[in-house]
Short mmCIF file of C-alpha atoms in Angstrom, two decimals:
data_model
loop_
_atom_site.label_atom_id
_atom_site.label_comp_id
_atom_site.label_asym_id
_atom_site.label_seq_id
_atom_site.Cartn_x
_atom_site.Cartn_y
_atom_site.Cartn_z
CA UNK A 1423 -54.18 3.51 -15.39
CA UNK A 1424 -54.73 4.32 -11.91
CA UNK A 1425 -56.65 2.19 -9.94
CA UNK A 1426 -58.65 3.23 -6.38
CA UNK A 1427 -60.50 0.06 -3.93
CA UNK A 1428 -62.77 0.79 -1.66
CA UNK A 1429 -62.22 -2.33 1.17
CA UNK A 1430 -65.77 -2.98 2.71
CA UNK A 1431 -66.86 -5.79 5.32
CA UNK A 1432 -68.49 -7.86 2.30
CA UNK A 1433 -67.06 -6.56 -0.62
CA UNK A 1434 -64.39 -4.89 -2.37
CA UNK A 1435 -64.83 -1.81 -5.31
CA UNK A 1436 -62.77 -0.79 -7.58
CA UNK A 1437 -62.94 2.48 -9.52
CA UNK A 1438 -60.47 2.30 -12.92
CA UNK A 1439 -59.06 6.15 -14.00
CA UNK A 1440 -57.32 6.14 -17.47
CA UNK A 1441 -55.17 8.84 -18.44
CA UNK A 1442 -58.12 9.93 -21.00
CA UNK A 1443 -60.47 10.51 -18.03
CA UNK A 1444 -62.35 7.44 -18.39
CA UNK A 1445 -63.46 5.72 -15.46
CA UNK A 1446 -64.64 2.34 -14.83
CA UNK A 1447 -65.85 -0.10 -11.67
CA UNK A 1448 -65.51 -2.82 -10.28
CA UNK A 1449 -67.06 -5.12 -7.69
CA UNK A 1450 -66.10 -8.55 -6.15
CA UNK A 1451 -68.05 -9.67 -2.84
CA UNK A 1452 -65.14 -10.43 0.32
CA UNK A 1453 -65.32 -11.27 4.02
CA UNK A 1454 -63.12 -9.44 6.28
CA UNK A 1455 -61.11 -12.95 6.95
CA UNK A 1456 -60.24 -13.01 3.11
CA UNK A 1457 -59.37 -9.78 1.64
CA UNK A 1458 -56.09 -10.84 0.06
CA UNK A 1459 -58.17 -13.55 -1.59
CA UNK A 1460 -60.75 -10.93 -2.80
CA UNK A 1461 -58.09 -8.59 -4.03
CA UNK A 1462 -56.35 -11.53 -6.11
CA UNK A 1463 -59.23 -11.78 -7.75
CA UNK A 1464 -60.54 -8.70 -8.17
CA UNK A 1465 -57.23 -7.73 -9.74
CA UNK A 1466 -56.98 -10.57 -12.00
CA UNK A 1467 -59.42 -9.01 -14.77
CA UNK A 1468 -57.67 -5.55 -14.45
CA UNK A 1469 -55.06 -4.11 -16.53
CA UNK A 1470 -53.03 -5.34 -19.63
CA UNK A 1471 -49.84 -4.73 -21.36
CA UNK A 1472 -51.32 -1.91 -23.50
CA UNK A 1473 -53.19 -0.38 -20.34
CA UNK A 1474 -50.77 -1.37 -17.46
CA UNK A 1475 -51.36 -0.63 -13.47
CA UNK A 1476 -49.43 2.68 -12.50
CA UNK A 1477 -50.82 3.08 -8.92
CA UNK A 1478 -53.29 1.32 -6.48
CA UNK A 1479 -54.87 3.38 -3.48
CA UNK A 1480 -56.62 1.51 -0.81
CA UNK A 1481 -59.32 2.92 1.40
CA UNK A 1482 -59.38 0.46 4.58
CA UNK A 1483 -60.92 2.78 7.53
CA UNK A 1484 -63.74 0.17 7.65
CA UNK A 1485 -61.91 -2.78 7.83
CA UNK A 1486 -58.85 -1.24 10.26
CA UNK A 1487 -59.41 -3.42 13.41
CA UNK A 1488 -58.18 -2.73 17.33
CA UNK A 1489 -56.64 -5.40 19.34
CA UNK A 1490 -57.92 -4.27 22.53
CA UNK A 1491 -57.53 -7.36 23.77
CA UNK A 1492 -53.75 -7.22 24.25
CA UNK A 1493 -52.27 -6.38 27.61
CA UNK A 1494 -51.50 -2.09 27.44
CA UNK A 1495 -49.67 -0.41 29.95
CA UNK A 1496 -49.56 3.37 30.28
CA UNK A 1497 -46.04 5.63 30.57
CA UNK A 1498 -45.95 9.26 31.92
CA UNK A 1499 -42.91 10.62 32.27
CA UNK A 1500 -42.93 14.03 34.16
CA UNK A 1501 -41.27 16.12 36.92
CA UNK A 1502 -43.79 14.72 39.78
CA UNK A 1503 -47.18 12.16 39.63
CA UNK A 1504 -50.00 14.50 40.49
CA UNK A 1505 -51.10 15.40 43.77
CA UNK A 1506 -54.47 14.15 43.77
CA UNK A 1507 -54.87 10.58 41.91
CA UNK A 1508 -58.49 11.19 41.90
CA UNK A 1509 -57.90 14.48 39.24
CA UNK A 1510 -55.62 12.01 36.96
CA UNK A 1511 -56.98 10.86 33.74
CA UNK A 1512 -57.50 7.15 33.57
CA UNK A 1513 -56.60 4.87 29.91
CA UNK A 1514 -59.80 2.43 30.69
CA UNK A 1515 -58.72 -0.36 32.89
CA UNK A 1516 -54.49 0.14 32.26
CA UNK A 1517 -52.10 0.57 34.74
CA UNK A 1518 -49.72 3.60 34.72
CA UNK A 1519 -46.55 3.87 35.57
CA UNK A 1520 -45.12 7.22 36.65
CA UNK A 1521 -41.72 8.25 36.44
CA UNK A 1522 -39.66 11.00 37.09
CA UNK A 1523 -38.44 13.05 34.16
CA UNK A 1524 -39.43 15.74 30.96
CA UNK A 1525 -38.36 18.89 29.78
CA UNK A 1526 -39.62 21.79 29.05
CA UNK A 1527 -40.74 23.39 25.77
CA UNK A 1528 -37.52 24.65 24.96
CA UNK A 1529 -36.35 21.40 25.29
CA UNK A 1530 -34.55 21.77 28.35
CA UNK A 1531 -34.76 19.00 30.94
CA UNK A 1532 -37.14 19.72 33.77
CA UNK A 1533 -35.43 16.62 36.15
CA UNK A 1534 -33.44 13.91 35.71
CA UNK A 1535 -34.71 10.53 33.87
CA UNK A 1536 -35.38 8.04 37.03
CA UNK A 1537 -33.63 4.72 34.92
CA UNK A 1538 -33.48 2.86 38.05
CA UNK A 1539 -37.05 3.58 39.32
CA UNK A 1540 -38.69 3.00 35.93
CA UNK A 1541 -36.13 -0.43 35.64
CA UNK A 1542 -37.65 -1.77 38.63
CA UNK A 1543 -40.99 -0.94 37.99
CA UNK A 1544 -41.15 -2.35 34.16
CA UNK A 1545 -40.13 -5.28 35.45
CA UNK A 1546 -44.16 -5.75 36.28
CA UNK A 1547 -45.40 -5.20 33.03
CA UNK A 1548 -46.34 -8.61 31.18
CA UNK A 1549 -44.84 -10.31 28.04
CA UNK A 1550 -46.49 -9.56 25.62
CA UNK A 1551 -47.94 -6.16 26.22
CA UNK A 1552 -48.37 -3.15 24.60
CA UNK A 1553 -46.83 -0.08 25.87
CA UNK A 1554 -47.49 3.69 25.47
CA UNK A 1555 -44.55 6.54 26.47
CA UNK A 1556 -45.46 9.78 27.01
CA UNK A 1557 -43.01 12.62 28.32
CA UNK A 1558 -43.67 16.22 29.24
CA UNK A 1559 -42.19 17.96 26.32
CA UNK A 1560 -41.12 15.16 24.16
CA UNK A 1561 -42.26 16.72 20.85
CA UNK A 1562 -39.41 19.42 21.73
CA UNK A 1563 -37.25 16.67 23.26
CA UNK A 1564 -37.90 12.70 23.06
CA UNK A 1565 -35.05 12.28 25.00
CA UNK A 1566 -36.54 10.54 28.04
CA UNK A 1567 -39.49 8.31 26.21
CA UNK A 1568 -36.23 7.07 24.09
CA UNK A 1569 -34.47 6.55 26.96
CA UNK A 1570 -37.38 4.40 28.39
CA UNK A 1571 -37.77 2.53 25.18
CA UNK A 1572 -34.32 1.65 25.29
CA UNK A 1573 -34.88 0.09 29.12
CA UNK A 1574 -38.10 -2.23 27.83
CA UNK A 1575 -35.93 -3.27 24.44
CA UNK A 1576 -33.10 -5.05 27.33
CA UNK A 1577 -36.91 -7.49 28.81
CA UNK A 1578 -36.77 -10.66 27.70
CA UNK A 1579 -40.13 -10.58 26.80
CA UNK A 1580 -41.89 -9.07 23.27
CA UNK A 1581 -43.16 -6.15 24.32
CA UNK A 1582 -45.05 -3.24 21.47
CA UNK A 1583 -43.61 -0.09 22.47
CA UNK A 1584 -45.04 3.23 21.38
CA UNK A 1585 -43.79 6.90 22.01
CA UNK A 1586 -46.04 10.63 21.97
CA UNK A 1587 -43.73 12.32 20.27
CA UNK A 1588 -44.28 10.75 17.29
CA UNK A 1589 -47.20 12.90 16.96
CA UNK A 1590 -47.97 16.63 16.58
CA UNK A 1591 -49.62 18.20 19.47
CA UNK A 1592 -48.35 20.07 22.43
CA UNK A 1593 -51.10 18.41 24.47
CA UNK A 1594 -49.83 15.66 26.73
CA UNK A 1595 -53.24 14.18 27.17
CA UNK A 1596 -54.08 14.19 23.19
CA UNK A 1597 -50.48 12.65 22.23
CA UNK A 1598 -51.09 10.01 24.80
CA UNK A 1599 -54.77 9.30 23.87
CA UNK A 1600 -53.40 9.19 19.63
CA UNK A 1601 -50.62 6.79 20.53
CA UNK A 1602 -53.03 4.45 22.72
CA UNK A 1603 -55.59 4.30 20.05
CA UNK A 1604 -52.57 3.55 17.20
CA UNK A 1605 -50.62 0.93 19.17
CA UNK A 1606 -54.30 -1.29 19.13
CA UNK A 1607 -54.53 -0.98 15.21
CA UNK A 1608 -50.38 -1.74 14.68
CA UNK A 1609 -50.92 -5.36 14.29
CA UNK A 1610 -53.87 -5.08 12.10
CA UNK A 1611 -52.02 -2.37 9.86
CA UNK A 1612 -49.12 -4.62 9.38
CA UNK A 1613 -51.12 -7.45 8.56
CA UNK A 1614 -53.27 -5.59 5.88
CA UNK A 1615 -49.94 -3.78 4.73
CA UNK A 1616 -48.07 -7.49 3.90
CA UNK A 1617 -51.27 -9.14 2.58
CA UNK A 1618 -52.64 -6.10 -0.25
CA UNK A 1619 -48.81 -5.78 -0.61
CA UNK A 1620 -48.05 -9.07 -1.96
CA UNK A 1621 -51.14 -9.50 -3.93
CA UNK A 1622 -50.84 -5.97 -5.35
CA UNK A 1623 -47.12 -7.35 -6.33
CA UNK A 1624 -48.33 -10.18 -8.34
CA UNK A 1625 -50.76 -8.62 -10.66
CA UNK A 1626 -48.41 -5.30 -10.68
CA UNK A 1627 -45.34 -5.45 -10.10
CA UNK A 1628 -44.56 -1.59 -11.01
CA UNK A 1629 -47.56 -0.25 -9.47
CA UNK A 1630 -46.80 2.66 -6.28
CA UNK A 1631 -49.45 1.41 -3.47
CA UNK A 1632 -50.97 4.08 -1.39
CA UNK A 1633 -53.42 3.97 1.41
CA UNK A 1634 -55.83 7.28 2.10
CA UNK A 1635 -55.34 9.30 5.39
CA UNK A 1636 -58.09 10.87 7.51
CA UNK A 1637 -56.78 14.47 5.66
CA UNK A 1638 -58.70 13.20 2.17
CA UNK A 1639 -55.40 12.23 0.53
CA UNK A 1640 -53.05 9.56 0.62
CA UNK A 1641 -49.66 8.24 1.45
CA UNK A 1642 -47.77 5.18 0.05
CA UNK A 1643 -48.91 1.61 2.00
CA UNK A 1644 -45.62 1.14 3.41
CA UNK A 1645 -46.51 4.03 5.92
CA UNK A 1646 -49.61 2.23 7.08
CA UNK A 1647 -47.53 0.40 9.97
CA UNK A 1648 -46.04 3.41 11.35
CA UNK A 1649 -49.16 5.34 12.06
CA UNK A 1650 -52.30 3.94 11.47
CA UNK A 1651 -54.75 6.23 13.44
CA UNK A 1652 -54.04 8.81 10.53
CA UNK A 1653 -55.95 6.46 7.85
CA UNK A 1654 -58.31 4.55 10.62
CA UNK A 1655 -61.24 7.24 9.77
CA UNK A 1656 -60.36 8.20 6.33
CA UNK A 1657 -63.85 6.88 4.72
CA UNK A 1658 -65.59 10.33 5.40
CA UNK A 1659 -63.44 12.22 3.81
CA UNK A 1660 -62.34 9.95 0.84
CA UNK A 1661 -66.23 10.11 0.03
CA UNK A 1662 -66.24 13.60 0.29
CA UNK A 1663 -63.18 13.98 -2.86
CA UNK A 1664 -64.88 10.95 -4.55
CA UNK A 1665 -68.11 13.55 -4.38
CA UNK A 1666 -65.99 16.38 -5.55
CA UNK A 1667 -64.40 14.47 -8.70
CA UNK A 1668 -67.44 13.03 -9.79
CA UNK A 1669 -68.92 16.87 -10.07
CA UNK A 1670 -65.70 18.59 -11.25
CA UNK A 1671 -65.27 20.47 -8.07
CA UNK A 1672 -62.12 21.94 -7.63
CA UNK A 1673 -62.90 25.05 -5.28
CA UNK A 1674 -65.91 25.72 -3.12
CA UNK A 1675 -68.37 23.82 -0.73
CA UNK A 1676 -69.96 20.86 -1.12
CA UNK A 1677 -72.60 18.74 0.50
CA UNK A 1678 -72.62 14.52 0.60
CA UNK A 1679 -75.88 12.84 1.42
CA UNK A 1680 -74.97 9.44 2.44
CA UNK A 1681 -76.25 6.80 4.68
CA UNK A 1682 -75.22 8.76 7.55
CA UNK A 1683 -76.85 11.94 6.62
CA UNK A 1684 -76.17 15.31 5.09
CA UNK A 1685 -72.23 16.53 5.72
CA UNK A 1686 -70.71 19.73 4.78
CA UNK A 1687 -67.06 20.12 3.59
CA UNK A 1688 -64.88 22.71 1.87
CA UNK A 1689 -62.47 22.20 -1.09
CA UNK A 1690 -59.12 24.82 -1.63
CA UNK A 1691 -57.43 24.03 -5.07
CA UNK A 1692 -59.12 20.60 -5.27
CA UNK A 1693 -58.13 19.33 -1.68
CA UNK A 1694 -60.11 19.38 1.18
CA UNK A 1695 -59.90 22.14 3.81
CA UNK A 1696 -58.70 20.62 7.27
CA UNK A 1697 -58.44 20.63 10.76
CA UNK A 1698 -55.94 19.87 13.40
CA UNK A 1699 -57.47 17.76 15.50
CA UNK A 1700 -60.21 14.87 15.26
CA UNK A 1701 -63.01 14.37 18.02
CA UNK A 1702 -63.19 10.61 18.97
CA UNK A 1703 -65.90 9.03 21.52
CA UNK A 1704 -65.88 12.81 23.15
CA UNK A 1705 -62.13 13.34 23.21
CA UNK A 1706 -59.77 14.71 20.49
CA UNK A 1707 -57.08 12.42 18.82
CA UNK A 1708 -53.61 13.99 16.83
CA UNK A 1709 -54.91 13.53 13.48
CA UNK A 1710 -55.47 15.97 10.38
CA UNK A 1711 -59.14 15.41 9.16
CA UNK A 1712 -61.18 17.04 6.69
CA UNK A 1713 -63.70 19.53 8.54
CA UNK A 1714 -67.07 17.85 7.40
CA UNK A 1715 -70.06 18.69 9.15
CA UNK A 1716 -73.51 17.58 9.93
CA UNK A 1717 -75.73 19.95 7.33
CA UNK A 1718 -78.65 21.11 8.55
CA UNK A 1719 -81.67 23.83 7.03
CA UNK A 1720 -79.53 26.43 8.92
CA UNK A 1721 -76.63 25.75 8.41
CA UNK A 1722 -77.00 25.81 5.02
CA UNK A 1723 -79.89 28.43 4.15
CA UNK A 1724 -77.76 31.45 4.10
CA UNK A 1725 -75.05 30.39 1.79
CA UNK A 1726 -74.32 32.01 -1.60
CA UNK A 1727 -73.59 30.57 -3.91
CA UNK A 1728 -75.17 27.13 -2.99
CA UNK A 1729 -73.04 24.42 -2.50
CA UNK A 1730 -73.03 21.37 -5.07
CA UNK A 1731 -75.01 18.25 -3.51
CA UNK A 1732 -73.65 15.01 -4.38
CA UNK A 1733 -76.27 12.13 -3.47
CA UNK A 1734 -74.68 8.83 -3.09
CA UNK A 1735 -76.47 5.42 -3.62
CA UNK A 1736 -79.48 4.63 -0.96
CA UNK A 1737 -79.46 7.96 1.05
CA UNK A 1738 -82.30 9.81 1.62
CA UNK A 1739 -82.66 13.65 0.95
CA UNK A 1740 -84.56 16.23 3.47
CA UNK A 1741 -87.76 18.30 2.23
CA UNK A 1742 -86.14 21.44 2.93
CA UNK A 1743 -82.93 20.98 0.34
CA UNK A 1744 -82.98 22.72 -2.46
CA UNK A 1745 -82.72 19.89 -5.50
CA UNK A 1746 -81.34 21.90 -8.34
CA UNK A 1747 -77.79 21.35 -8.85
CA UNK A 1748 -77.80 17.50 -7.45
CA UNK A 1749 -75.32 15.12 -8.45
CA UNK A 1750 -77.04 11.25 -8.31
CA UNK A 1751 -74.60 8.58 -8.26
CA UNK A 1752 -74.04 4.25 -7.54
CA UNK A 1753 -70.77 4.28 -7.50
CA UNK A 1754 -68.14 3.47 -4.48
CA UNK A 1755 -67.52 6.93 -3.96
CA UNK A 1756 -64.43 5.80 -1.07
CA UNK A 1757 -63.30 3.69 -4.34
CA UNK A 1758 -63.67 6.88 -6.46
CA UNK A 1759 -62.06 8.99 -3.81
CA UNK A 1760 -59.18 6.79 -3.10
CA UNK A 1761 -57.64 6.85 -7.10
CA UNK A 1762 -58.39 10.90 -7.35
CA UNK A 1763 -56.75 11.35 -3.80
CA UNK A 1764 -53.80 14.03 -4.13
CA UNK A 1765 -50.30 12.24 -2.09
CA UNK A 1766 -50.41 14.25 0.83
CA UNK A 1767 -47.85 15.47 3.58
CA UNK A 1768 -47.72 17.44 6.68
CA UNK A 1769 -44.21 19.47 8.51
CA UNK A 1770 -45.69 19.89 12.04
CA UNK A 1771 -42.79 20.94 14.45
CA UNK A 1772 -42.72 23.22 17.70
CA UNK A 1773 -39.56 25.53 17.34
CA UNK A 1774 -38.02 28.09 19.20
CA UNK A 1775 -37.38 31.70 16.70
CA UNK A 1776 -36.87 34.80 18.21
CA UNK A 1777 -36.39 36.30 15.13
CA UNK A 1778 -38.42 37.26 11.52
CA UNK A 1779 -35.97 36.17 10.13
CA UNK A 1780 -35.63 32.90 12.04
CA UNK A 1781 -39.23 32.30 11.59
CA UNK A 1782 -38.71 32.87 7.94
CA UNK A 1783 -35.92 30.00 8.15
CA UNK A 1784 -38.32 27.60 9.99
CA UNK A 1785 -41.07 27.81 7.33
CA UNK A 1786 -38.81 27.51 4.37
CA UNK A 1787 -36.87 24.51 5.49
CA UNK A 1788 -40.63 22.81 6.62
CA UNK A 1789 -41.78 23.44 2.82
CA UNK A 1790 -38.70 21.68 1.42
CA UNK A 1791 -39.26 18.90 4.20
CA UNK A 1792 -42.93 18.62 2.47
CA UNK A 1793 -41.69 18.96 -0.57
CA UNK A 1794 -38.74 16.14 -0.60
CA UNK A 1795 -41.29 13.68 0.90
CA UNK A 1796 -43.90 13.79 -1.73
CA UNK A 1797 -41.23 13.89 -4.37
CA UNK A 1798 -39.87 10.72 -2.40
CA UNK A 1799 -43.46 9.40 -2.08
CA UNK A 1800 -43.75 9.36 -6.27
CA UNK A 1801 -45.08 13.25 -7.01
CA UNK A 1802 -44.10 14.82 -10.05
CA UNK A 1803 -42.01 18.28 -8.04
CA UNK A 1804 -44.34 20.14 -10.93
CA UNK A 1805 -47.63 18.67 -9.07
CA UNK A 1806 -46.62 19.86 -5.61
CA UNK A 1807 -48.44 22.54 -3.96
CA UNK A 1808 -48.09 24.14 -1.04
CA UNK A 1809 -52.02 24.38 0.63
CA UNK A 1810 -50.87 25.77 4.33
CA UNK A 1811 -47.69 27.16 5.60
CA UNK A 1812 -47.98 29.38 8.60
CA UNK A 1813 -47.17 30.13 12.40
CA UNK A 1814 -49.48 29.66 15.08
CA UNK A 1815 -48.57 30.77 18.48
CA UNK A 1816 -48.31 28.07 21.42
CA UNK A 1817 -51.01 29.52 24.15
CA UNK A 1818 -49.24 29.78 27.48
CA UNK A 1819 -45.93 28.69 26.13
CA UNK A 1820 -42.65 30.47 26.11
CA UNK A 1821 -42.12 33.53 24.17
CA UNK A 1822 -39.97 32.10 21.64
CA UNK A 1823 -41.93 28.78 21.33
CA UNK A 1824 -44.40 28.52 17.97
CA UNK A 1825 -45.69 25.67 16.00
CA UNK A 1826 -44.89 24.80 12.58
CA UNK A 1827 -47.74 24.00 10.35
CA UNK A 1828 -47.37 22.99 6.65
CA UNK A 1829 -49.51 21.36 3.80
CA UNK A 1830 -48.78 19.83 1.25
CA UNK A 1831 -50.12 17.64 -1.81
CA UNK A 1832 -49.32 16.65 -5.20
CA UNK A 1833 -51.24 15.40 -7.76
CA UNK A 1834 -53.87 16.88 -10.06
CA UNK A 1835 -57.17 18.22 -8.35
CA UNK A 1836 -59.67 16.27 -7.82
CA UNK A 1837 -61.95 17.75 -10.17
CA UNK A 1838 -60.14 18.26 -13.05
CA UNK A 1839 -59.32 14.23 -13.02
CA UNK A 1840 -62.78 12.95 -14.82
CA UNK A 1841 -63.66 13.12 -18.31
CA UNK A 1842 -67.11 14.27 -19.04
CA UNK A 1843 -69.86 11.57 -18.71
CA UNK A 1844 -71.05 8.29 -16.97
CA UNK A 1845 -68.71 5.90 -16.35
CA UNK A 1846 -68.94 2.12 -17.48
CA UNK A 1847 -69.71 -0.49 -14.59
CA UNK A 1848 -68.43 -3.89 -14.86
CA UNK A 1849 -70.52 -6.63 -13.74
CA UNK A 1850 -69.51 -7.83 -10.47
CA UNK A 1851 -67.88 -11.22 -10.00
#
């Protein structure tokens, strides 16, 4: 039995998925302060020797907290500050500390690292703070935001320490802005991470944990720590293939009325079609999303066939939408989503090729990359399929320079998992 939980401000839910198709909820009422304590008991009435616990997926993009309140101190590392500190982009109220350094997208070093400059001035930055690295050209060559790691491990103070290149674009600005936003949810993600971990352990011993991303699948909990922002807005999309199961979608478009309106999405071989980048309070963030959009009459008066409409419990539905092929529903669809979520993994990589045939290297050993981490995340190597594997030139890079970009997920689709029917609702406790 697979199990998927929905963690909400008040409550937790629970949707069961036996290996016949079956499904079946759950619901115990929680406060944010006492989640472990809800799990425990939300657990305790699930599973038994003849139906054990194979897997647990958690949904907690509403209960992922920031601690803006610690102390955050900005990095750039780059050949010269600008020449106008008016034109720089600001990080809210956080100092920033400019040093000499980066390379260039071939890697190669643009000026030396300033150690001494940057040793003298981190000797300002308070106990206690966080602190986010970012070097031109790191994700080609982290060389100089390691080397300034390695400075802020010798102060005897705690200090968090986070570094761009541990994500994807070739944006300075939108590596920066990613890593700011994850260093504030680290301490919440590690908290969460122990806490469902040890619970989860008591009641199931053998059972993988997984926690959903913002890409509509999921990765095993022990990842949570590392990055965070990549499951911090994951309830959208989880909805979306908790929409798609419940109507055996595997390929095509389909529509979610929720609470927050009418959105749009696409599924490709029972996954949902992505994009690079998410928008976040007017500013994009390193993160692949699902691409759901607000659905309006024109958006969606043209399209042929119609897409399924999936109406969750207490949204309202427009006039103007045509009613015929609706899918009603009261169940936690982010609890529904979470256990028909296909493991998920991404190869993202800027390279240099100059070559078909070195391009033709790149991609193949980025598929196997894929594919060894979902076999390492639990994936049957039968189940994995490869969604996206292309090129995509570097605008206003070098020649040589392209970007890596490669899918993958495991897993049944997400509508072939259900068997036909309602499913059975326990009563909540």
């Amino acid at each position: 039995m697979r199990i998927g939980i929905g963690v909400h401000h008040r409550r937790l839910d629970a949707a069961c998925l036996r290996p016949d198709g079956t499904l079946s909820t759950h619901s115990v009422p929680s406060t944010e302060e006492a989640i472990d304590s809800a799990l425990d008991r939300l657990l305790s009435g699930i599973g038994t020797a003849r139906d054990p616990v194979r897997s647990i997926a958690f949904d907690l993009s509403e209960v992922l907290r920031r601690s803006d309140h610690l102390p955050l101190t900005v990095v750039r590392i780059a050949p010269r500050p600008p020449i106008d500190p008016g034109d720089e982009p600001g990080v809210g109220e956080a100092p920033i500390l400019h040093v000499r350094g980066g390379h260039t997208t071939l890697g190669e070093e643009l000026a030396p690292f300033d150690s001494a400059g940057f040793r003298e001035a981190s000797a300002r930055i308070p106990a206690g703070s966080r602190v986010v690295i970012t070097s031109a050209g790191a994700l080609v060559n982290p060389a100089h935001e390691l080397a300034a790691g390695e400075i802020l491990l010798e102060r005897p103070g705690a200090l968090s320490v986070s570094f761009s290149h541990a994500f994807d674009s070739n944006s300075f600005a939108t590596r920066e802005r990613t890593a700011v936003l994850n260093s504030a949810l680290l301490p919440d993600a590690e908290a969460l991470s122990t806490a469902l971990t040890l619970v989860a352990g008591r009641h199931h011993p053998d059972a993988r944990l997984s926690v959903t991303r913002n890409d509509g699948g999921r990765v095993p909990l022990s990842r949570l720590p590392d990055a965070p922002v990549h499951s911090a807005f994951s309830g959208s999309p989880i909805e979306f293939i908790g929409a798609a199961a419940l109507c055996g979608l595997d390929d095509g478009d389909l529509v979610l009325a929720a609470d927050d309106g009418l959105r749009l999405g696409t599924l490709r071989f029972g996954a949902a079609v992505v994009v690079p980048q998410l928008r976040w309070d007017g500013a994009r963030l390193d993160t692949q999303t699902a691409h759901l959009v607000p659905a309006g009459e024109i958006l969606l008066g043209g399209r042929s066939p119609a897409p399924r409409i999936v109406r969750a419990r207490g949204a309202g539905l427009p006039d103007w939408l045509d009613t015929s092929d609706l899918v009603e529903t009261d169940i936690d669809l982010r609890a529904l989503g979470a256990v028909c979520a296909p493991l998920t993994d991404w190869a993202v990589d800027i390279v240099g090729a100059g070559s078909a045939a070195e391009m033709a290297h790149e991609l193949q050993a980025a598929e196997a990359r894929v594919r060894t981490r979902l076999a390492a995340f639990g994936a049957l190597p039968s189940t994995v399929r490869i969604l996206e594997s292309r090129f995509t030139a570097t605008t206003y890079e070098h020649a040589r320079v392209v970007s890596v970009r490669v899918h993958g997920v495991a897993g049944e689709p997400a509508g072939a998992l259900l068997a036909e029917g309602r499913p059975s609702r326990a009563t909540e406790r």
